[in-house]
């Protein structure tokens, strides 16, 4: 079975057509969302090394960066999206932070080729229906459809090496369980700011086919 080309690239791909819905006030959100808004989902199944989740539709803002590695792409993309969140939008609205910061990784065609990284901020619930329009033309409002994802979780700080390891381990587990999943890309999701040193939560997502 062909596994994802996991060579120094990470990706949080969401097809840019559709939308993840919102937590109702009386529902319990996952503890790793802390005090922030985050996408809602239903756990379909729990396995030893991953969860199968059905995500509701939602809205994000994103920008795609061509780069040789995840770290530099994330730095560039985060800077753009931070400016958007801080008022670089029509209306000069200051948008509160939500989680996660997700990255879609589309690996390059060879070891010396750039990969495409789409950095995405989840839009807080207050702005899901009236998302401020970016003034930077390289930033897009992204409507994400309902998806089924296979999600592996891990702690610590994300870096090039552990992302590759976590993605490889998850892909291997899915293959061993005869799961039919999309192998051309995968996602990473980061839930904590760099200031948080302990009890960090990160995820790798592979999408279910169909």
Short mmCIF file of N, CA, C and O in Angstrom, two decimals, residues 78-182:
data_model
loop_
_atom_site.label_atom_id
_atom_site.label_comp_id
_atom_site.label_asym_id
_atom_site.label_seq_id
_atom_site.Cartn_x
_atom_site.Cartn_y
_atom_site.Cartn_z
N UNK A 78 1.65 32.00 9.58
CA UNK A 78 1.11 32.48 10.85
C UNK A 78 1.19 34.00 10.93
O UNK A 78 0.26 34.66 11.41
N UNK A 79 2.31 34.57 10.45
CA UNK A 79 2.47 36.02 10.47
C UNK A 79 1.38 36.72 9.66
O UNK A 79 0.79 37.72 10.10
N UNK A 80 1.08 36.18 8.48
CA UNK A 80 0.02 36.75 7.65
C UNK A 80 -1.34 36.67 8.35
O UNK A 80 -2.10 37.64 8.37
N UNK A 81 -1.64 35.51 8.89
CA UNK A 81 -2.95 35.30 9.51
C UNK A 81 -3.08 36.07 10.83
O UNK A 81 -4.17 36.51 11.19
N UNK A 82 -1.97 36.25 11.52
CA UNK A 82 -2.00 37.06 12.74
C UNK A 82 -2.38 38.50 12.41
O UNK A 82 -3.18 39.14 13.12
N UNK A 83 -1.81 39.04 11.33
CA UNK A 83 -2.16 40.41 10.93
C UNK A 83 -3.64 40.50 10.57
O UNK A 83 -4.32 41.48 10.91
N UNK A 84 -4.14 39.49 9.86
CA UNK A 84 -5.57 39.45 9.54
C UNK A 84 -6.39 39.48 10.82
O UNK A 84 -7.35 40.26 10.96
N UNK A 85 -6.03 38.63 11.77
CA UNK A 85 -6.79 38.53 13.02
C UNK A 85 -6.70 39.81 13.84
O UNK A 85 -7.62 40.16 14.58
N UNK A 86 -5.60 40.55 13.65
CA UNK A 86 -5.37 41.76 14.43
C UNK A 86 -5.94 43.01 13.77
O UNK A 86 -5.68 44.12 14.21
N UNK A 87 -6.70 42.83 12.66
CA UNK A 87 -7.38 43.97 12.06
C UNK A 87 -7.12 44.21 10.59
O UNK A 87 -7.69 45.14 10.01
N UNK A 88 -6.26 43.40 9.94
CA UNK A 88 -6.01 43.55 8.51
C UNK A 88 -7.14 42.88 7.72
O UNK A 88 -6.94 41.88 7.04
N UNK A 89 -8.33 43.46 7.89
CA UNK A 89 -9.52 42.94 7.23
C UNK A 89 -10.49 44.11 7.03
O UNK A 89 -10.32 45.18 7.63
N UNK A 90 -11.45 43.93 6.15
CA UNK A 90 -12.43 44.98 5.91
C UNK A 90 -13.29 45.15 7.15
O UNK A 90 -13.93 44.21 7.61
N UNK A 91 -13.24 46.35 7.70
CA UNK A 91 -13.91 46.61 8.97
C UNK A 91 -12.93 46.74 10.12
O UNK A 91 -13.31 47.14 11.22
N UNK A 92 -11.65 46.37 9.86
CA UNK A 92 -10.61 46.46 10.89
C UNK A 92 -11.03 45.77 12.20
O UNK A 92 -10.80 46.27 13.29
N UNK A 93 -11.63 44.60 12.05
CA UNK A 93 -12.13 43.85 13.20
C UNK A 93 -10.98 43.08 13.86
O UNK A 93 -10.20 42.41 13.19
N UNK A 94 -10.88 43.17 15.17
CA UNK A 94 -9.90 42.37 15.91
C UNK A 94 -10.60 41.08 16.33
O UNK A 94 -11.55 41.10 17.11
N UNK A 95 -10.12 39.97 15.79
CA UNK A 95 -10.79 38.69 15.95
C UNK A 95 -10.08 37.88 17.03
O UNK A 95 -8.86 37.69 16.96
N UNK A 96 -10.79 37.39 18.03
CA UNK A 96 -10.13 36.60 19.08
C UNK A 96 -9.57 35.30 18.53
O UNK A 96 -10.02 34.78 17.52
N UNK A 97 -8.56 34.78 19.22
CA UNK A 97 -7.93 33.53 18.81
C UNK A 97 -8.87 32.37 19.04
O UNK A 97 -9.67 32.37 19.98
N UNK A 98 -8.79 31.39 18.16
CA UNK A 98 -9.47 30.11 18.33
C UNK A 98 -8.45 29.02 18.02
O UNK A 98 -7.33 29.29 17.62
N UNK A 99 -8.80 27.77 18.25
CA UNK A 99 -7.89 26.67 17.97
C UNK A 99 -8.60 25.63 17.09
O UNK A 99 -9.83 25.55 17.10
N UNK A 100 -7.83 24.82 16.37
CA UNK A 100 -6.38 24.82 16.29
C UNK A 100 -5.86 25.72 15.17
O UNK A 100 -6.63 26.25 14.38
N UNK A 101 -4.53 25.87 15.13
CA UNK A 101 -3.86 26.32 13.92
C UNK A 101 -3.54 25.05 13.15
O UNK A 101 -2.85 24.17 13.66
N UNK A 102 -4.12 24.92 11.98
CA UNK A 102 -3.98 23.68 11.21
C UNK A 102 -3.14 23.93 9.97
O UNK A 102 -3.13 25.03 9.45
N UNK A 103 -2.45 22.91 9.53
CA UNK A 103 -1.64 23.02 8.32
C UNK A 103 -1.94 21.86 7.39
O UNK A 103 -1.89 20.70 7.79
N UNK A 104 -2.24 22.19 6.17
CA UNK A 104 -2.39 21.19 5.11
C UNK A 104 -1.05 21.07 4.40
O UNK A 104 -0.48 22.06 3.97
N UNK A 105 -0.59 19.87 4.25
CA UNK A 105 0.70 19.67 3.60
C UNK A 105 0.53 18.86 2.33
O UNK A 105 0.02 17.76 2.34
N UNK A 106 0.95 19.45 1.24
CA UNK A 106 0.95 18.77 -0.06
C UNK A 106 2.41 18.61 -0.47
O UNK A 106 3.03 19.56 -0.93
N UNK A 107 2.97 17.42 -0.29
CA UNK A 107 4.40 17.23 -0.54
C UNK A 107 4.79 17.52 -1.98
O UNK A 107 4.03 17.31 -2.91
N UNK A 108 6.04 18.05 -2.13
CA UNK A 108 6.59 18.29 -3.46
C UNK A 108 6.89 17.00 -4.18
O UNK A 108 6.84 15.91 -3.61
N UNK A 109 7.21 17.12 -5.45
CA UNK A 109 7.42 15.95 -6.29
C UNK A 109 8.80 15.31 -6.14
O UNK A 109 9.06 14.27 -6.70
N UNK A 110 9.68 15.94 -5.39
CA UNK A 110 11.01 15.38 -5.19
C UNK A 110 11.68 16.02 -4.00
O UNK A 110 11.18 17.01 -3.43
N UNK A 111 12.84 15.50 -3.57
CA UNK A 111 13.51 15.99 -2.36
C UNK A 111 13.97 17.44 -2.47
O UNK A 111 14.14 18.11 -1.46
N UNK A 112 14.18 17.95 -3.69
CA UNK A 112 14.65 19.33 -3.85
C UNK A 112 13.52 20.26 -4.26
O UNK A 112 13.76 21.41 -4.64
N UNK A 113 12.28 19.78 -4.18
CA UNK A 113 11.13 20.58 -4.61
C UNK A 113 10.39 21.14 -3.39
O UNK A 113 10.31 20.49 -2.35
N UNK A 114 9.85 22.34 -3.57
CA UNK A 114 9.02 22.91 -2.52
C UNK A 114 7.73 22.12 -2.36
O UNK A 114 7.22 21.55 -3.32
N UNK A 115 7.22 22.10 -1.13
CA UNK A 115 5.89 21.56 -0.85
C UNK A 115 4.94 22.73 -0.65
O UNK A 115 5.36 23.86 -0.39
N UNK A 116 3.65 22.47 -0.78
CA UNK A 116 2.64 23.49 -0.49
C UNK A 116 2.06 23.25 0.89
O UNK A 116 1.62 22.14 1.21
N UNK A 117 2.08 24.29 1.70
CA UNK A 117 1.55 24.25 3.06
C UNK A 117 0.42 25.28 3.16
O UNK A 117 0.65 26.46 2.92
N UNK A 118 -0.76 24.83 3.49
CA UNK A 118 -1.87 25.75 3.69
C UNK A 118 -2.10 25.90 5.19
O UNK A 118 -2.51 24.95 5.87
N UNK A 119 -1.79 27.10 5.70
CA UNK A 119 -1.94 27.39 7.12
C UNK A 119 -3.36 27.92 7.35
O UNK A 119 -3.81 28.82 6.64
N UNK A 120 -4.06 27.37 8.35
CA UNK A 120 -5.46 27.71 8.58
C UNK A 120 -5.72 28.07 10.03
O UNK A 120 -5.27 27.38 10.94
N UNK A 121 -6.45 29.16 10.23
CA UNK A 121 -6.96 29.53 11.54
C UNK A 121 -8.45 29.21 11.59
O UNK A 121 -9.19 29.60 10.68
N UNK A 122 -8.88 28.54 12.63
CA UNK A 122 -10.31 28.31 12.83
C UNK A 122 -10.97 29.64 13.21
O UNK A 122 -10.48 30.36 14.07
N UNK A 123 -12.09 29.96 12.55
CA UNK A 123 -12.81 31.21 12.82
C UNK A 123 -13.67 31.04 14.08
O UNK A 123 -14.45 30.07 14.17
N UNK A 124 -13.56 31.95 15.06
CA UNK A 124 -14.39 31.84 16.27
C UNK A 124 -15.88 31.81 15.93
O UNK A 124 -16.31 32.34 14.91
N UNK A 125 -16.66 31.21 16.81
CA UNK A 125 -18.08 31.02 16.55
C UNK A 125 -18.80 32.34 16.23
O UNK A 125 -19.68 32.39 15.38
N UNK A 126 -18.41 33.41 16.92
CA UNK A 126 -19.05 34.70 16.73
C UNK A 126 -18.97 35.18 15.29
O UNK A 126 -19.86 35.92 14.83
N UNK A 127 -17.92 34.76 14.57
CA UNK A 127 -17.69 35.25 13.21
C UNK A 127 -17.88 34.19 12.14
O UNK A 127 -17.53 34.41 10.98
N UNK A 128 -18.42 33.04 12.50
CA UNK A 128 -18.62 31.99 11.50
C UNK A 128 -19.60 32.43 10.41
O UNK A 128 -19.43 32.10 9.24
N UNK A 129 -20.63 33.18 10.77
CA UNK A 129 -21.63 33.60 9.79
C UNK A 129 -21.33 34.93 9.14
O UNK A 129 -21.92 35.27 8.11
N UNK A 130 -20.43 35.71 9.73
CA UNK A 130 -20.10 37.02 9.17
C UNK A 130 -18.59 37.25 9.25
O UNK A 130 -18.11 38.19 9.89
N UNK A 131 -17.84 36.37 8.63
CA UNK A 131 -16.38 36.40 8.71
C UNK A 131 -15.82 37.62 8.00
O UNK A 131 -16.10 37.85 6.82
N UNK A 132 -15.02 38.44 8.70
CA UNK A 132 -14.44 39.62 8.07
C UNK A 132 -13.59 39.24 6.85
O UNK A 132 -12.85 38.25 6.88
N UNK A 133 -13.71 40.03 5.79
CA UNK A 133 -13.01 39.75 4.54
C UNK A 133 -11.56 40.22 4.64
O UNK A 133 -11.30 41.37 5.03
N UNK A 134 -10.58 39.37 4.32
CA UNK A 134 -9.17 39.77 4.40
C UNK A 134 -8.84 40.89 3.40
O UNK A 134 -9.40 40.95 2.31
N UNK A 135 -7.94 41.79 3.79
CA UNK A 135 -7.45 42.81 2.86
C UNK A 135 -6.22 42.30 2.10
O UNK A 135 -5.87 42.85 1.06
N UNK A 136 -5.58 41.27 2.60
CA UNK A 136 -4.45 40.62 1.92
C UNK A 136 -5.02 39.59 0.94
O UNK A 136 -5.68 38.63 1.36
N UNK A 137 -4.75 39.77 -0.34
CA UNK A 137 -5.34 38.88 -1.36
C UNK A 137 -4.80 37.46 -1.29
O UNK A 137 -5.38 36.55 -1.90
N UNK A 138 -3.72 37.23 -0.55
CA UNK A 138 -3.18 35.87 -0.42
C UNK A 138 -3.86 35.08 0.69
O UNK A 138 -3.56 33.90 0.88
N UNK A 139 -4.79 35.72 1.40
CA UNK A 139 -5.56 35.06 2.46
C UNK A 139 -6.98 34.84 1.96
O UNK A 139 -7.58 35.73 1.36
N UNK A 140 -7.51 33.65 2.19
CA UNK A 140 -8.86 33.31 1.74
C UNK A 140 -9.71 32.84 2.90
O UNK A 140 -9.21 32.25 3.87
N UNK A 141 -11.01 33.10 2.81
CA UNK A 141 -11.97 32.50 3.74
C UNK A 141 -12.28 31.11 3.20
O UNK A 141 -12.62 30.94 2.04
N UNK A 142 -12.14 30.12 4.05
CA UNK A 142 -12.24 28.72 3.63
C UNK A 142 -13.44 28.06 4.30
O UNK A 142 -13.49 27.96 5.53
N UNK A 143 -14.39 27.64 3.50
CA UNK A 143 -15.55 26.90 4.01
C UNK A 143 -15.25 25.41 3.94
O UNK A 143 -15.03 24.87 2.86
N UNK A 144 -15.24 24.76 5.08
CA UNK A 144 -14.88 23.34 5.12
C UNK A 144 -16.12 22.47 5.26
O UNK A 144 -16.95 22.71 6.13
N UNK A 145 -16.23 21.43 4.44
CA UNK A 145 -17.38 20.55 4.53
C UNK A 145 -17.25 19.58 5.70
O UNK A 145 -16.21 19.50 6.34
N UNK A 146 -18.29 18.86 5.95
CA UNK A 146 -18.21 17.78 6.93
C UNK A 146 -17.24 16.73 6.43
O UNK A 146 -17.28 16.34 5.26
N UNK A 147 -16.33 16.30 7.28
CA UNK A 147 -15.34 15.30 6.90
C UNK A 147 -15.23 14.23 7.98
O UNK A 147 -15.56 14.46 9.15
N UNK A 148 -14.74 13.07 7.60
CA UNK A 148 -14.34 12.04 8.55
C UNK A 148 -12.83 11.97 8.55
O UNK A 148 -12.20 11.87 7.49
N UNK A 149 -12.24 12.08 9.73
CA UNK A 149 -10.78 12.09 9.85
C UNK A 149 -10.33 11.04 10.86
O UNK A 149 -11.01 10.78 11.86
N UNK A 150 -9.17 10.46 10.58
CA UNK A 150 -8.50 9.56 11.51
C UNK A 150 -7.42 10.38 12.20
O UNK A 150 -6.52 10.91 11.53
N UNK A 151 -7.51 10.50 13.51
CA UNK A 151 -6.73 11.48 14.24
C UNK A 151 -5.82 10.82 15.27
O UNK A 151 -6.29 10.08 16.14
N UNK A 152 -4.53 11.09 15.15
CA UNK A 152 -3.56 10.67 16.14
C UNK A 152 -3.12 11.86 16.96
O UNK A 152 -2.87 12.94 16.40
N UNK A 153 -3.03 11.72 18.29
CA UNK A 153 -2.67 12.83 19.18
C UNK A 153 -1.31 12.60 19.81
O UNK A 153 -0.91 11.45 20.06
N UNK A 154 -0.61 13.70 20.07
CA UNK A 154 0.69 13.59 20.74
C UNK A 154 1.00 14.90 21.44
O UNK A 154 0.43 15.95 21.14
N UNK A 155 1.89 14.86 22.43
CA UNK A 155 2.23 16.04 23.22
C UNK A 155 3.53 16.68 22.77
O UNK A 155 4.09 16.36 21.73
N UNK A 156 4.01 17.62 23.59
CA UNK A 156 5.26 18.29 23.30
C UNK A 156 5.12 19.35 22.22
O UNK A 156 4.03 19.72 21.82
N UNK A 157 6.27 19.82 21.75
CA UNK A 157 6.30 20.81 20.68
C UNK A 157 6.43 20.11 19.34
O UNK A 157 7.21 19.17 19.18
N UNK A 158 5.67 20.58 18.36
CA UNK A 158 5.79 20.03 17.01
C UNK A 158 7.12 20.46 16.40
O UNK A 158 7.59 21.58 16.60
N UNK A 159 7.73 19.56 15.65
CA UNK A 159 8.91 19.90 14.85
C UNK A 159 8.94 18.96 13.65
O UNK A 159 8.12 18.04 13.54
N UNK A 160 9.88 19.20 12.74
CA UNK A 160 9.93 18.43 11.49
C UNK A 160 10.01 16.93 11.75
O UNK A 160 9.31 16.13 11.13
N UNK A 161 10.86 16.54 12.71
CA UNK A 161 11.11 15.12 12.94
C UNK A 161 9.91 14.42 13.57
O UNK A 161 9.49 13.35 13.12
N UNK A 162 9.34 15.01 14.64
CA UNK A 162 8.26 14.28 15.29
C UNK A 162 6.98 14.28 14.47
O UNK A 162 6.17 13.36 14.56
N UNK A 163 6.79 15.28 13.62
CA UNK A 163 5.62 15.27 12.75
C UNK A 163 5.71 14.13 11.74
O UNK A 163 4.72 13.43 11.49
N UNK A 164 6.87 13.96 11.18
CA UNK A 164 7.07 12.86 10.23
C UNK A 164 6.86 11.52 10.93
O UNK A 164 6.18 10.63 10.42
N UNK A 165 7.42 11.39 12.13
CA UNK A 165 7.28 10.14 12.89
C UNK A 165 5.82 9.86 13.22
O UNK A 165 5.31 8.74 13.03
N UNK A 166 5.12 10.87 13.72
CA UNK A 166 3.71 10.68 14.10
C UNK A 166 2.85 10.35 12.88
O UNK A 166 1.97 9.48 12.94
N UNK A 167 3.09 11.03 11.77
CA UNK A 167 2.31 10.77 10.55
C UNK A 167 2.59 9.37 10.02
O UNK A 167 1.67 8.66 9.60
N UNK A 168 3.85 8.97 10.05
CA UNK A 168 4.20 7.63 9.58
C UNK A 168 3.55 6.56 10.46
O UNK A 168 3.01 5.57 9.95
N UNK A 169 3.61 6.76 11.77
CA UNK A 169 3.02 5.78 12.69
C UNK A 169 1.50 5.67 12.48
O UNK A 169 0.94 4.57 12.49
N UNK A 170 0.84 6.82 12.30
CA UNK A 170 -0.60 6.79 12.09
C UNK A 170 -0.95 6.12 10.77
O UNK A 170 -1.87 5.29 10.71
N UNK A 171 -0.23 6.46 9.71
CA UNK A 171 -0.49 5.84 8.41
C UNK A 171 -0.29 4.32 8.48
O UNK A 171 -1.07 3.55 7.90
N UNK A 172 0.72 3.89 9.22
CA UNK A 172 0.98 2.46 9.37
C UNK A 172 -0.17 1.77 10.12
O UNK A 172 -0.63 0.69 9.74
N UNK A 173 -0.64 2.40 11.20
CA UNK A 173 -1.76 1.84 11.96
C UNK A 173 -3.01 1.71 11.10
O UNK A 173 -3.72 0.69 11.15
N UNK A 174 -3.29 2.74 10.30
CA UNK A 174 -4.47 2.70 9.44
C UNK A 174 -4.34 1.59 8.39
O UNK A 174 -5.29 0.85 8.13
N UNK A 175 -3.14 1.48 7.81
CA UNK A 175 -2.93 0.43 6.81
C UNK A 175 -3.07 -0.95 7.44
O UNK A 175 -3.68 -1.87 6.85
N UNK A 176 -2.55 -1.13 8.65
CA UNK A 176 -2.64 -2.43 9.33
C UNK A 176 -4.08 -2.79 9.69
O UNK A 176 -4.41 -3.97 9.84
N UNK A 177 -4.94 -1.77 9.82
CA UNK A 177 -6.35 -2.00 10.12
C UNK A 177 -7.22 -2.00 8.86
O UNK A 177 -8.45 -1.95 8.97
N UNK A 178 -6.55 -2.03 7.71
CA UNK A 178 -7.26 -2.08 6.42
C UNK A 178 -8.21 -0.89 6.22
O UNK A 178 -9.30 -1.03 5.67
N UNK A 179 -7.77 0.27 6.71
CA UNK A 179 -8.55 1.50 6.55
C UNK A 179 -8.20 2.14 5.21
O UNK A 179 -7.02 2.32 4.87
N UNK A 180 -9.22 2.50 4.46
CA UNK A 180 -9.02 3.17 3.17
C UNK A 180 -9.01 4.68 3.40
O UNK A 180 -10.05 5.27 3.68
N UNK A 181 -7.83 5.29 3.34
CA UNK A 181 -7.71 6.71 3.65
C UNK A 181 -6.95 7.44 2.55
O UNK A 181 -6.23 6.85 1.76
N UNK A 182 -7.13 8.74 2.52
CA UNK A 182 -6.44 9.58 1.52
C UNK A 182 -4.96 9.63 1.84
O UNK A 182 -4.57 9.97 2.96
#
